[in-house]
Structures are given as structure tokens and as C-alpha cells.
Amino acid sequence: DTGVSQDPRHKITKRGQNVTFRCDPISEHNRLYWYRQTLGQGPEFLTYFQNEAQLEKSRLLSDRFSAERPKGSFSTLEIQRTEQGDSAMYLCASSLEGFSRGTEAFFGQGTRLTVV
Amino acid sequence: QKEVEQNSGPLSVPEGAIASLNCTYSDRGSQSFFWYRQYSGKSPELIMSIYSNGDKEDGRFTAQLNKASQYVSLLIRDSQPSDSATYLCAVRTDRGSTLGRLYFGRGTQLTVWP
């Protein structure tokens, strides 16, 4: 499978615990996005990387959220001290950015987080 | 003002009809526009991209873009029950520090009944 891969697919955690999600983009893609989606809403931007550089982090994102993309390959998203409001689908997408307008972004299967 | 606005629906059409989905956006500098289909409990799947004013056809799908009106639409011809899903409009900003960020609308839920 050469698509975007996310792990785990589902995560149930107790409030206050830390969780980490992983995303493996399409192999030649240099841009990687993280989004969060709750029921009835469109995906909400969290952050994105160009290679290993984190270009932007949403100002809506609290300091409990951190993301990395070491060596410009896979990425991890960590949520510290989880709260019930963090329950959502966390989506990763990747694209290949060139010298023009860029190309389409493709999503992974998502990680569904439930905080109890 | 939200960056991308869609009618939340739900939109219900009979099998074989044309389904029309609409989207408006606020950033005049946007240059790339996408439609994603999302089945319940699944992740978004890219179905169309459009960059220039006018129509772009791919099978039963036609995307229409009017940058002057800041409007993009998706037409689904000969709608099938398998087209029943939520359709997300996404707009890409290409300015400054937000270069390449994708903004999504809330999605329009489409139901095609037999």
C-alpha cells in the first residue's frame, strides 16, 4: 500500500494521559498536514510541514499539542494531558510541492481518539 | 467570516438525477480548489481539483470555478446511491506564511435515493 498510513486507527485513553499518533506520508511527498475533525464539521487545520520544517501551527492549538517530522519522513502528533474535548478524528494528509501552485493532498485513514 | 462556506444540506436527490453542490470562499488570492468525498466514519477522498476558471469534467463529475464570484461548484450527473456521502470543498491559500494551507468547508451531506 503506497498511500498515507496512520497508526493507530483507534485510541481510547483516560483523561490526563498523553497520546502519540504516527503518520507515514506517500513516499515522495514533501509536505505533510495534520487536521482534526469532529462530527458534522469539516477538517480543522492543526499544523503542516515542508520536509522537516514546521511551517505553521494553528493558533487554536494549545501548548498541549506538539508535532514533529524528523528527517522529513514520518510525522508524530502528541497530545499531552488529554481532555474530553480532544476526542476527534485526527487526519494526516500529504502532497508533493513543486515550483508552481502545488498538487493535491491525499489523506490517510485517520486516527479516532476517544478520551474517557 | 469563515474562509470556506458550504450549504450543510442535507441534499436529497433521486437516482439518475443531477446533484449540485456549492461552495464560496473569502480569500481572493486562492488559486487551488478541491472537492473531497467522505463516507461516514471514513477519511476524505479527493475526487476533483480545479485551478482555472470554467468547467472541468471527470466522468460523472464536473467542477466549475468562477474566481470573480469566489464560487466553486460540483455537479454529479446520473447520481447513484453509492454517491451518498458528505462532500467537502477545500480551498488552498497561496499567500505568505499560509502558503499551501488547505481550508475546508463543513461539507454538504448528499443522499441519493433509489
JSON list of C-alpha atoms in Angstrom, two decimals:
[
{"chain": "A", "resi": 1, "resn": "ASP", "atom": "CA", "xyz": [0.00, 0.00, 0.00]},
{"chain": "A", "resi": 2, "resn": "THR", "atom": "CA", "xyz": [1.63, 3.25, -1.12]},
{"chain": "A", "resi": 3, "resn": "GLY", "atom": "CA", "xyz": [-0.93, 5.65, 0.35]},
{"chain": "A", "resi": 4, "resn": "VAL", "atom": "CA", "xyz": [-0.79, 7.72, 3.51]},
{"chain": "A", "resi": 5, "resn": "SER", "atom": "CA", "xyz": [-0.69, 5.47, 6.56]},
{"chain": "A", "resi": 6, "resn": "GLN", "atom": "CA", "xyz": [-1.75, 6.41, 10.09]},
{"chain": "A", "resi": 7, "resn": "ASP", "atom": "CA", "xyz": [-1.29, 4.50, 13.30]},
{"chain": "A", "resi": 8, "resn": "PRO", "atom": "CA", "xyz": [-3.15, 3.63, 15.42]},
{"chain": "A", "resi": 9, "resn": "ARG", "atom": "CA", "xyz": [-6.57, 3.63, 13.78]},
{"chain": "A", "resi": 10, "resn": "HIS", "atom": "CA", "xyz": [-8.33, 3.91, 17.11]},
{"chain": "A", "resi": 11, "resn": "LYS", "atom": "CA", "xyz": [-7.19, 5.08, 20.52]},
{"chain": "A", "resi": 12, "resn": "ILE", "atom": "CA", "xyz": [-9.12, 5.17, 23.76]},
{"chain": "A", "resi": 13, "resn": "THR", "atom": "CA", "xyz": [-7.39, 6.94, 26.60]},
{"chain": "A", "resi": 14, "resn": "LYS", "atom": "CA", "xyz": [-8.19, 8.24, 30.03]},
{"chain": "A", "resi": 15, "resn": "ARG", "atom": "CA", "xyz": [-8.35, 11.94, 30.63]},
{"chain": "A", "resi": 16, "resn": "GLY", "atom": "CA", "xyz": [-4.96, 13.30, 31.62]},
{"chain": "A", "resi": 17, "resn": "GLN", "atom": "CA", "xyz": [-2.94, 10.71, 29.74]},
{"chain": "A", "resi": 18, "resn": "ASN", "atom": "CA", "xyz": [-0.57, 11.51, 26.88]},
{"chain": "A", "resi": 19, "resn": "VAL", "atom": "CA", "xyz": [-1.10, 10.04, 23.42]},
{"chain": "A", "resi": 20, "resn": "THR", "atom": "CA", "xyz": [1.05, 9.96, 20.30]},
{"chain": "A", "resi": 21, "resn": "PHE", "atom": "CA", "xyz": [-0.07, 9.34, 16.74]},
{"chain": "A", "resi": 22, "resn": "ARG", "atom": "CA", "xyz": [2.08, 8.48, 13.76]},
{"chain": "A", "resi": 23, "resn": "CYS", "atom": "CA", "xyz": [1.69, 9.34, 10.09]},
{"chain": "A", "resi": 24, "resn": "ASP", "atom": "CA", "xyz": [3.68, 7.93, 7.19]},
{"chain": "A", "resi": 25, "resn": "PRO", "atom": "CA", "xyz": [3.13, 10.03, 4.06]},
{"chain": "A", "resi": 26, "resn": "ILE", "atom": "CA", "xyz": [3.29, 8.90, 0.45]},
{"chain": "A", "resi": 27, "resn": "SER", "atom": "CA", "xyz": [6.99, 8.26, -0.03]},
{"chain": "A", "resi": 28, "resn": "GLU", "atom": "CA", "xyz": [7.96, 11.08, -2.39]},
{"chain": "A", "resi": 29, "resn": "HIS", "atom": "CA", "xyz": [5.68, 13.68, -0.80]},
{"chain": "A", "resi": 30, "resn": "ASN", "atom": "CA", "xyz": [7.48, 16.55, 0.87]},
{"chain": "A", "resi": 31, "resn": "ARG", "atom": "CA", "xyz": [4.51, 18.27, 2.53]},
{"chain": "A", "resi": 32, "resn": "LEU", "atom": "CA", "xyz": [2.58, 16.81, 5.42]},
{"chain": "A", "resi": 33, "resn": "TYR", "atom": "CA", "xyz": [-0.56, 18.17, 7.10]},
{"chain": "A", "resi": 34, "resn": "TRP", "atom": "CA", "xyz": [-2.37, 17.38, 10.33]},
{"chain": "A", "resi": 35, "resn": "TYR", "atom": "CA", "xyz": [-6.07, 18.08, 10.68]},
{"chain": "A", "resi": 36, "resn": "ARG", "atom": "CA", "xyz": [-8.68, 17.37, 13.33]},
{"chain": "A", "resi": 37, "resn": "GLN", "atom": "CA", "xyz": [-12.30, 16.60, 12.55]},
{"chain": "A", "resi": 38, "resn": "THR", "atom": "CA", "xyz": [-15.30, 16.37, 14.83]},
{"chain": "A", "resi": 39, "resn": "LEU", "atom": "CA", "xyz": [-18.76, 15.12, 13.95]},
{"chain": "A", "resi": 40, "resn": "GLY", "atom": "CA", "xyz": [-20.57, 17.36, 11.49]},
{"chain": "A", "resi": 41, "resn": "GLN", "atom": "CA", "xyz": [-17.59, 19.62, 10.88]},
{"chain": "A", "resi": 42, "resn": "GLY", "atom": "CA", "xyz": [-15.02, 19.89, 8.15]},
{"chain": "A", "resi": 43, "resn": "PRO", "atom": "CA", "xyz": [-11.37, 19.10, 8.87]},
{"chain": "A", "resi": 44, "resn": "GLU", "atom": "CA", "xyz": [-9.76, 21.78, 11.04]},
{"chain": "A", "resi": 45, "resn": "PHE", "atom": "CA", "xyz": [-6.17, 22.71, 10.29]},
{"chain": "A", "resi": 46, "resn": "LEU", "atom": "CA", "xyz": [-3.64, 21.92, 13.04]},
{"chain": "A", "resi": 47, "resn": "THR", "atom": "CA", "xyz": [-0.19, 22.21, 11.52]},
{"chain": "A", "resi": 48, "resn": "TYR", "atom": "CA", "xyz": [1.90, 21.40, 8.47]},
{"chain": "A", "resi": 49, "resn": "PHE", "atom": "CA", "xyz": [5.45, 20.60, 7.47]},
{"chain": "A", "resi": 50, "resn": "GLN", "atom": "CA", "xyz": [7.51, 21.15, 4.39]},
{"chain": "A", "resi": 51, "resn": "ASN", "atom": "CA", "xyz": [10.15, 18.42, 4.62]},
{"chain": "A", "resi": 52, "resn": "GLU", "atom": "CA", "xyz": [11.27, 18.60, 8.27]},
{"chain": "A", "resi": 53, "resn": "ALA", "atom": "CA", "xyz": [10.35, 22.25, 8.79]},
{"chain": "A", "resi": 54, "resn": "GLN", "atom": "CA", "xyz": [7.13, 23.04, 10.63]},
{"chain": "A", "resi": 55, "resn": "LEU", "atom": "CA", "xyz": [5.74, 25.95, 8.62]},
{"chain": "A", "resi": 56, "resn": "GLU", "atom": "CA", "xyz": [2.72, 26.85, 10.66]},
{"chain": "A", "resi": 57, "resn": "LYS", "atom": "CA", "xyz": [0.82, 25.82, 13.74]},
{"chain": "A", "resi": 58, "resn": "SER", "atom": "CA", "xyz": [-2.79, 26.81, 14.20]},
{"chain": "A", "resi": 59, "resn": "ARG", "atom": "CA", "xyz": [-3.26, 29.45, 16.86]},
{"chain": "A", "resi": 60, "resn": "LEU", "atom": "CA", "xyz": [-6.24, 27.43, 18.03]},
{"chain": "A", "resi": 61, "resn": "LEU", "atom": "CA", "xyz": [-3.87, 24.68, 19.06]},
{"chain": "A", "resi": 62, "resn": "SER", "atom": "CA", "xyz": [-2.96, 24.69, 22.72]},
{"chain": "A", "resi": 63, "resn": "ASP", "atom": "CA", "xyz": [0.53, 24.05, 24.03]},
{"chain": "A", "resi": 64, "resn": "ARG", "atom": "CA", "xyz": [-0.55, 20.51, 24.87]},
{"chain": "A", "resi": 65, "resn": "PHE", "atom": "CA", "xyz": [-0.25, 19.66, 21.18]},
{"chain": "A", "resi": 66, "resn": "SER", "atom": "CA", "xyz": [3.11, 19.15, 19.51]},
{"chain": "A", "resi": 67, "resn": "ALA", "atom": "CA", "xyz": [4.13, 17.69, 16.20]},
{"chain": "A", "resi": 68, "resn": "GLU", "atom": "CA", "xyz": [7.43, 16.64, 14.71]},
{"chain": "A", "resi": 69, "resn": "ARG", "atom": "CA", "xyz": [8.68, 15.40, 11.40]},
{"chain": "A", "resi": 70, "resn": "PRO", "atom": "CA", "xyz": [12.29, 14.32, 11.90]},
{"chain": "A", "resi": 71, "resn": "LYS", "atom": "CA", "xyz": [14.26, 13.82, 8.70]},
{"chain": "A", "resi": 72, "resn": "GLY", "atom": "CA", "xyz": [11.27, 14.91, 6.65]},
{"chain": "A", "resi": 73, "resn": "SER", "atom": "CA", "xyz": [9.73, 11.47, 6.53]},
{"chain": "A", "resi": 74, "resn": "PHE", "atom": "CA", "xyz": [7.09, 10.25, 9.01]},
{"chain": "A", "resi": 75, "resn": "SER", "atom": "CA", "xyz": [5.47, 12.60, 11.48]},
{"chain": "A", "resi": 76, "resn": "THR", "atom": "CA", "xyz": [4.18, 12.28, 15.02]},
{"chain": "A", "resi": 77, "resn": "LEU", "atom": "CA", "xyz": [1.47, 14.26, 16.75]},
{"chain": "A", "resi": 78, "resn": "GLU", "atom": "CA", "xyz": [1.48, 14.21, 20.55]},
{"chain": "A", "resi": 79, "resn": "ILE", "atom": "CA", "xyz": [-1.28, 15.39, 22.83]},
{"chain": "A", "resi": 80, "resn": "GLN", "atom": "CA", "xyz": [-0.33, 15.82, 26.47]},
{"chain": "A", "resi": 81, "resn": "ARG", "atom": "CA", "xyz": [-2.78, 15.74, 29.38]},
{"chain": "A", "resi": 82, "resn": "THR", "atom": "CA", "xyz": [-5.69, 14.79, 27.17]},
{"chain": "A", "resi": 83, "resn": "GLU", "atom": "CA", "xyz": [-9.11, 16.31, 27.76]},
{"chain": "A", "resi": 84, "resn": "GLN", "atom": "CA", "xyz": [-12.53, 15.07, 26.70]},
{"chain": "A", "resi": 85, "resn": "GLY", "atom": "CA", "xyz": [-12.68, 17.89, 24.17]},
{"chain": "A", "resi": 86, "resn": "ASP", "atom": "CA", "xyz": [-9.73, 16.32, 22.37]},
{"chain": "A", "resi": 87, "resn": "SER", "atom": "CA", "xyz": [-11.95, 13.43, 21.25]},
{"chain": "A", "resi": 88, "resn": "ALA", "atom": "CA", "xyz": [-11.99, 13.62, 17.46]},
{"chain": "A", "resi": 89, "resn": "MET", "atom": "CA", "xyz": [-10.68, 12.08, 14.27]},
{"chain": "A", "resi": 90, "resn": "TYR", "atom": "CA", "xyz": [-7.08, 13.13, 13.64]},
{"chain": "A", "resi": 91, "resn": "LEU", "atom": "CA", "xyz": [-6.26, 13.19, 9.97]},
{"chain": "A", "resi": 92, "resn": "CYS", "atom": "CA", "xyz": [-2.92, 13.29, 8.21]},
{"chain": "A", "resi": 93, "resn": "ALA", "atom": "CA", "xyz": [-2.51, 14.27, 4.57]},
{"chain": "A", "resi": 94, "resn": "SER", "atom": "CA", "xyz": [0.48, 14.62, 2.27]},
{"chain": "A", "resi": 95, "resn": "SER", "atom": "CA", "xyz": [1.24, 16.30, -1.03]},
{"chain": "A", "resi": 96, "resn": "LEU", "atom": "CA", "xyz": [4.13, 16.89, -3.41]},
{"chain": "A", "resi": 97, "resn": "GLU", "atom": "CA", "xyz": [5.02, 20.55, -3.63]},
{"chain": "A", "resi": 98, "resn": "GLY", "atom": "CA", "xyz": [6.78, 21.78, -6.72]},
{"chain": "A", "resi": 99, "resn": "PHE", "atom": "CA", "xyz": [7.60, 25.17, -8.11]},
{"chain": "A", "resi": 100, "resn": "SER", "atom": "CA", "xyz": [4.10, 26.13, -9.13]},
{"chain": "A", "resi": 101, "resn": "ARG", "atom": "CA", "xyz": [0.84, 26.04, -7.26]},
{"chain": "A", "resi": 102, "resn": "GLY", "atom": "CA", "xyz": [1.41, 22.60, -5.79]},
{"chain": "A", "resi": 103, "resn": "THR", "atom": "CA", "xyz": [-0.63, 19.47, -6.13]},
{"chain": "A", "resi": 104, "resn": "GLU", "atom": "CA", "xyz": [-3.40, 17.61, -4.47]},
{"chain": "A", "resi": 105, "resn": "ALA", "atom": "CA", "xyz": [-3.31, 16.43, -0.86]},
{"chain": "A", "resi": 106, "resn": "PHE", "atom": "CA", "xyz": [-4.22, 12.84, -0.01]},
{"chain": "A", "resi": 107, "resn": "PHE", "atom": "CA", "xyz": [-5.48, 11.73, 3.36]},
{"chain": "A", "resi": 108, "resn": "GLY", "atom": "CA", "xyz": [-4.70, 8.72, 5.49]},
{"chain": "A", "resi": 109, "resn": "GLN", "atom": "CA", "xyz": [-7.40, 6.63, 7.17]},
{"chain": "A", "resi": 110, "resn": "GLY", "atom": "CA", "xyz": [-7.30, 8.78, 10.28]},
{"chain": "A", "resi": 111, "resn": "THR", "atom": "CA", "xyz": [-6.87, 8.04, 13.98]},
{"chain": "A", "resi": 112, "resn": "ARG", "atom": "CA", "xyz": [-10.04, 8.19, 16.04]},
{"chain": "A", "resi": 113, "resn": "LEU", "atom": "CA", "xyz": [-9.30, 9.36, 19.57]},
{"chain": "A", "resi": 114, "resn": "THR", "atom": "CA", "xyz": [-11.76, 8.87, 22.40]},
{"chain": "A", "resi": 115, "resn": "VAL", "atom": "CA", "xyz": [-10.93, 10.43, 25.76]},
{"chain": "A", "resi": 116, "resn": "VAL", "atom": "CA", "xyz": [-12.92, 8.95, 28.66]},
{"chain": "B", "resi": 1, "resn": "GLN", "atom": "CA", "xyz": [-16.31, 35.26, 8.20]},
{"chain": "B", "resi": 2, "resn": "LYS", "atom": "CA", "xyz": [-15.38, 31.65, 7.54]},
{"chain": "B", "resi": 3, "resn": "GLU", "atom": "CA", "xyz": [-12.89, 31.05, 4.76]},
{"chain": "B", "resi": 4, "resn": "VAL", "atom": "CA", "xyz": [-14.99, 28.39, 3.04]},
{"chain": "B", "resi": 5, "resn": "GLU", "atom": "CA", "xyz": [-18.78, 28.21, 3.14]},
{"chain": "B", "resi": 6, "resn": "GLN", "atom": "CA", "xyz": [-20.93, 25.32, 2.04]},
{"chain": "B", "resi": 7, "resn": "ASN", "atom": "CA", "xyz": [-24.63, 24.61, 2.35]},
{"chain": "B", "resi": 8, "resn": "SER", "atom": "CA", "xyz": [-24.73, 21.95, 5.01]},
{"chain": "B", "resi": 9, "resn": "GLY", "atom": "CA", "xyz": [-27.77, 20.30, 3.45]},
{"chain": "B", "resi": 10, "resn": "PRO", "atom": "CA", "xyz": [-28.79, 17.62, 3.60]},
{"chain": "B", "resi": 11, "resn": "LEU", "atom": "CA", "xyz": [-29.32, 17.44, -0.13]},
{"chain": "B", "resi": 12, "resn": "SER", "atom": "CA", "xyz": [-31.52, 14.62, -1.33]},
{"chain": "B", "resi": 13, "resn": "VAL", "atom": "CA", "xyz": [-31.88, 13.63, -4.99]},
{"chain": "B", "resi": 14, "resn": "PRO", "atom": "CA", "xyz": [-33.38, 10.62, -6.79]},
{"chain": "B", "resi": 15, "resn": "GLU", "atom": "CA", "xyz": [-31.17, 8.11, -8.55]},
{"chain": "B", "resi": 16, "resn": "GLY", "atom": "CA", "xyz": [-30.24, 9.31, -12.02]},
{"chain": "B", "resi": 17, "resn": "ALA", "atom": "CA", "xyz": [-30.69, 12.99, -11.21]},
{"chain": "B", "resi": 18, "resn": "ILE", "atom": "CA", "xyz": [-28.04, 15.72, -11.19]},
{"chain": "B", "resi": 19, "resn": "ALA", "atom": "CA", "xyz": [-26.76, 16.72, -7.77]},
{"chain": "B", "resi": 20, "resn": "SER", "atom": "CA", "xyz": [-25.40, 20.27, -7.46]},
{"chain": "B", "resi": 21, "resn": "LEU", "atom": "CA", "xyz": [-23.09, 21.20, -4.60]},
{"chain": "B", "resi": 22, "resn": "ASN", "atom": "CA", "xyz": [-21.95, 24.75, -3.99]},
{"chain": "B", "resi": 23, "resn": "CYS", "atom": "CA", "xyz": [-19.10, 26.46, -2.19]},
{"chain": "B", "resi": 24, "resn": "THR", "atom": "CA", "xyz": [-17.97, 30.05, -1.70]},
{"chain": "B", "resi": 25, "resn": "TYR", "atom": "CA", "xyz": [-14.66, 31.26, -0.35]},
{"chain": "B", "resi": 26, "resn": "SER", "atom": "CA", "xyz": [-13.38, 34.53, 1.08]},
{"chain": "B", "resi": 27, "resn": "ASP", "atom": "CA", "xyz": [-9.71, 34.74, 0.07]},
{"chain": "B", "resi": 28, "resn": "ARG", "atom": "CA", "xyz": [-9.41, 36.28, -3.41]},
{"chain": "B", "resi": 29, "resn": "GLY", "atom": "CA", "xyz": [-5.81, 35.10, -3.58]},
{"chain": "B", "resi": 30, "resn": "SER", "atom": "CA", "xyz": [-6.82, 31.45, -3.54]},
{"chain": "B", "resi": 31, "resn": "GLN", "atom": "CA", "xyz": [-5.73, 29.58, -6.62]},
{"chain": "B", "resi": 32, "resn": "SER", "atom": "CA", "xyz": [-6.43, 25.89, -5.99]},
{"chain": "B", "resi": 33, "resn": "PHE", "atom": "CA", "xyz": [-9.76, 24.28, -5.27]},
{"chain": "B", "resi": 34, "resn": "PHE", "atom": "CA", "xyz": [-10.65, 20.73, -4.41]},
{"chain": "B", "resi": 35, "resn": "TRP", "atom": "CA", "xyz": [-13.64, 18.52, -3.79]},
{"chain": "B", "resi": 36, "resn": "TYR", "atom": "CA", "xyz": [-13.37, 15.61, -1.40]},
{"chain": "B", "resi": 37, "resn": "ARG", "atom": "CA", "xyz": [-15.92, 12.87, -0.75]},
{"chain": "B", "resi": 38, "resn": "GLN", "atom": "CA", "xyz": [-16.23, 11.48, 2.75]},
{"chain": "B", "resi": 39, "resn": "TYR", "atom": "CA", "xyz": [-18.24, 8.43, 3.66]},
{"chain": "B", "resi": 40, "resn": "SER", "atom": "CA", "xyz": [-19.49, 8.15, 7.23]},
{"chain": "B", "resi": 41, "resn": "GLY", "atom": "CA", "xyz": [-16.68, 7.18, 9.57]},
{"chain": "B", "resi": 42, "resn": "LYS", "atom": "CA", "xyz": [-14.05, 7.32, 6.82]},
{"chain": "B", "resi": 43, "resn": "SER", "atom": "CA", "xyz": [-11.41, 9.85, 5.83]},
{"chain": "B", "resi": 44, "resn": "PRO", "atom": "CA", "xyz": [-11.81, 12.35, 2.95]},
{"chain": "B", "resi": 45, "resn": "GLU", "atom": "CA", "xyz": [-11.11, 11.08, -0.56]},
{"chain": "B", "resi": 46, "resn": "LEU", "atom": "CA", "xyz": [-10.03, 13.51, -3.28]},
{"chain": "B", "resi": 47, "resn": "ILE", "atom": "CA", "xyz": [-12.36, 13.41, -6.27]},
{"chain": "B", "resi": 48, "resn": "MET", "atom": "CA", "xyz": [-11.74, 16.66, -8.17]},
{"chain": "B", "resi": 49, "resn": "SER", "atom": "CA", "xyz": [-9.26, 19.51, -8.37]},
{"chain": "B", "resi": 50, "resn": "ILE", "atom": "CA", "xyz": [-9.65, 22.72, -10.38]},
{"chain": "B", "resi": 51, "resn": "TYR", "atom": "CA", "xyz": [-7.32, 25.67, -10.81]},
{"chain": "B", "resi": 52, "resn": "SER", "atom": "CA", "xyz": [-8.69, 27.75, -13.70]},
{"chain": "B", "resi": 53, "resn": "ASN", "atom": "CA", "xyz": [-12.00, 29.47, -14.33]},
{"chain": "B", "resi": 54, "resn": "GLY", "atom": "CA", "xyz": [-14.52, 27.35, -16.18]},
{"chain": "B", "resi": 55, "resn": "ASP", "atom": "CA", "xyz": [-15.52, 23.72, -16.11]},
{"chain": "B", "resi": 56, "resn": "LYS", "atom": "CA", "xyz": [-13.52, 20.57, -15.55]},
{"chain": "B", "resi": 57, "resn": "GLU", "atom": "CA", "xyz": [-15.12, 17.22, -16.24]},
{"chain": "B", "resi": 58, "resn": "ASP", "atom": "CA", "xyz": [-14.10, 13.79, -14.97]},
{"chain": "B", "resi": 59, "resn": "GLY", "atom": "CA", "xyz": [-16.58, 11.03, -15.67]},
{"chain": "B", "resi": 60, "resn": "ARG", "atom": "CA", "xyz": [-19.87, 11.87, -13.97]},
{"chain": "B", "resi": 61, "resn": "PHE", "atom": "CA", "xyz": [-18.29, 14.74, -12.04]},
{"chain": "B", "resi": 62, "resn": "THR", "atom": "CA", "xyz": [-17.94, 18.34, -13.24]},
{"chain": "B", "resi": 63, "resn": "ALA", "atom": "CA", "xyz": [-16.25, 21.03, -11.19]},
{"chain": "B", "resi": 64, "resn": "GLN", "atom": "CA", "xyz": [-16.98, 24.67, -12.01]},
{"chain": "B", "resi": 65, "resn": "LEU", "atom": "CA", "xyz": [-14.89, 27.62, -10.87]},
{"chain": "B", "resi": 66, "resn": "ASN", "atom": "CA", "xyz": [-15.67, 31.34, -11.00]},
{"chain": "B", "resi": 67, "resn": "LYS", "atom": "CA", "xyz": [-12.90, 33.29, -9.30]},
{"chain": "B", "resi": 68, "resn": "ALA", "atom": "CA", "xyz": [-14.59, 36.66, -9.86]},
{"chain": "B", "resi": 69, "resn": "SER", "atom": "CA", "xyz": [-17.57, 35.46, -7.85]},
{"chain": "B", "resi": 70, "resn": "GLN", "atom": "CA", "xyz": [-15.38, 33.41, -5.48]},
{"chain": "B", "resi": 71, "resn": "TYR", "atom": "CA", "xyz": [-17.54, 30.42, -6.19]},
{"chain": "B", "resi": 72, "resn": "VAL", "atom": "CA", "xyz": [-16.84, 26.77, -6.92]},
{"chain": "B", "resi": 73, "resn": "SER", "atom": "CA", "xyz": [-19.35, 24.01, -7.53]},
{"chain": "B", "resi": 74, "resn": "LEU", "atom": "CA", "xyz": [-19.53, 20.29, -8.13]},
{"chain": "B", "resi": 75, "resn": "LEU", "atom": "CA", "xyz": [-22.10, 18.63, -10.35]},
{"chain": "B", "resi": 76, "resn": "ILE", "atom": "CA", "xyz": [-22.73, 14.91, -10.15]},
{"chain": "B", "resi": 77, "resn": "ARG", "atom": "CA", "xyz": [-24.59, 13.56, -13.15]},
{"chain": "B", "resi": 78, "resn": "ASP", "atom": "CA", "xyz": [-26.57, 10.33, -13.15]},
{"chain": "B", "resi": 79, "resn": "SER", "atom": "CA", "xyz": [-26.37, 10.22, -9.36]},
{"chain": "B", "resi": 80, "resn": "GLN", "atom": "CA", "xyz": [-26.12, 6.76, -7.79]},
{"chain": "B", "resi": 81, "resn": "PRO", "atom": "CA", "xyz": [-26.93, 5.60, -4.26]},
{"chain": "B", "resi": 82, "resn": "SER", "atom": "CA", "xyz": [-23.19, 4.96, -3.84]},
{"chain": "B", "resi": 83, "resn": "ASP", "atom": "CA", "xyz": [-22.66, 8.72, -4.23]},
{"chain": "B", "resi": 84, "resn": "SER", "atom": "CA", "xyz": [-24.40, 9.23, -0.89]},
{"chain": "B", "resi": 85, "resn": "ALA", "atom": "CA", "xyz": [-21.73, 10.85, 1.28]},
{"chain": "B", "resi": 86, "resn": "THR", "atom": "CA", "xyz": [-20.57, 14.19, 2.62]},
{"chain": "B", "resi": 87, "resn": "TYR", "atom": "CA", "xyz": [-18.82, 16.37, 0.04]},
{"chain": "B", "resi": 88, "resn": "LEU", "atom": "CA", "xyz": [-16.13, 18.71, 1.33]},
{"chain": "B", "resi": 89, "resn": "CYS", "atom": "CA", "xyz": [-14.96, 21.79, -0.52]},
{"chain": "B", "resi": 90, "resn": "ALA", "atom": "CA", "xyz": [-11.32, 22.72, 0.11]},
{"chain": "B", "resi": 91, "resn": "VAL", "atom": "CA", "xyz": [-9.54, 25.90, -0.88]},
{"chain": "B", "resi": 92, "resn": "ARG", "atom": "CA", "xyz": [-5.83, 26.35, -0.86]},
{"chain": "B", "resi": 93, "resn": "THR", "atom": "CA", "xyz": [-4.25, 29.64, 0.14]},
{"chain": "B", "resi": 94, "resn": "ASP", "atom": "CA", "xyz": [-1.10, 30.62, -1.64]},
{"chain": "B", "resi": 95, "resn": "ARG", "atom": "CA", "xyz": [-0.01, 33.71, 0.20]},
{"chain": "B", "resi": 96, "resn": "GLY", "atom": "CA", "xyz": [2.85, 34.38, 2.57]},
{"chain": "B", "resi": 97, "resn": "SER", "atom": "CA", "xyz": [3.13, 32.34, 5.71]},
{"chain": "B", "resi": 98, "resn": "THR", "atom": "CA", "xyz": [-0.02, 30.34, 4.97]},
{"chain": "B", "resi": 99, "resn": "LEU", "atom": "CA", "xyz": [1.31, 29.14, 1.64]},
{"chain": "B", "resi": 100, "resn": "GLY", "atom": "CA", "xyz": [-0.24, 25.83, 0.86]},
{"chain": "B", "resi": 101, "resn": "ARG", "atom": "CA", "xyz": [-2.67, 25.61, 3.78]},
{"chain": "B", "resi": 102, "resn": "LEU", "atom": "CA", "xyz": [-5.95, 23.92, 2.89]},
{"chain": "B", "resi": 103, "resn": "TYR", "atom": "CA", "xyz": [-9.17, 25.35, 4.31]},
{"chain": "B", "resi": 104, "resn": "PHE", "atom": "CA", "xyz": [-12.24, 23.12, 4.39]},
{"chain": "B", "resi": 105, "resn": "GLY", "atom": "CA", "xyz": [-15.92, 23.86, 4.48]},
{"chain": "B", "resi": 106, "resn": "ARG", "atom": "CA", "xyz": [-18.25, 21.98, 6.81]},
{"chain": "B", "resi": 107, "resn": "GLY", "atom": "CA", "xyz": [-19.37, 19.72, 4.00]},
{"chain": "B", "resi": 108, "resn": "THR", "atom": "CA", "xyz": [-22.69, 19.04, 2.29]},
{"chain": "B", "resi": 109, "resn": "GLN", "atom": "CA", "xyz": [-24.40, 15.75, 3.04]},
{"chain": "B", "resi": 110, "resn": "LEU", "atom": "CA", "xyz": [-25.82, 14.17, -0.11]},
{"chain": "B", "resi": 111, "resn": "THR", "atom": "CA", "xyz": [-28.34, 11.35, -0.15]},
{"chain": "B", "resi": 112, "resn": "VAL", "atom": "CA", "xyz": [-29.26, 9.64, -3.41]},
{"chain": "B", "resi": 113, "resn": "TRP", "atom": "CA", "xyz": [-32.42, 7.55, -3.06]},
{"chain": "B", "resi": 114, "resn": "PRO", "atom": "CA", "xyz": [-33.29, 4.67, -5.38]}
]
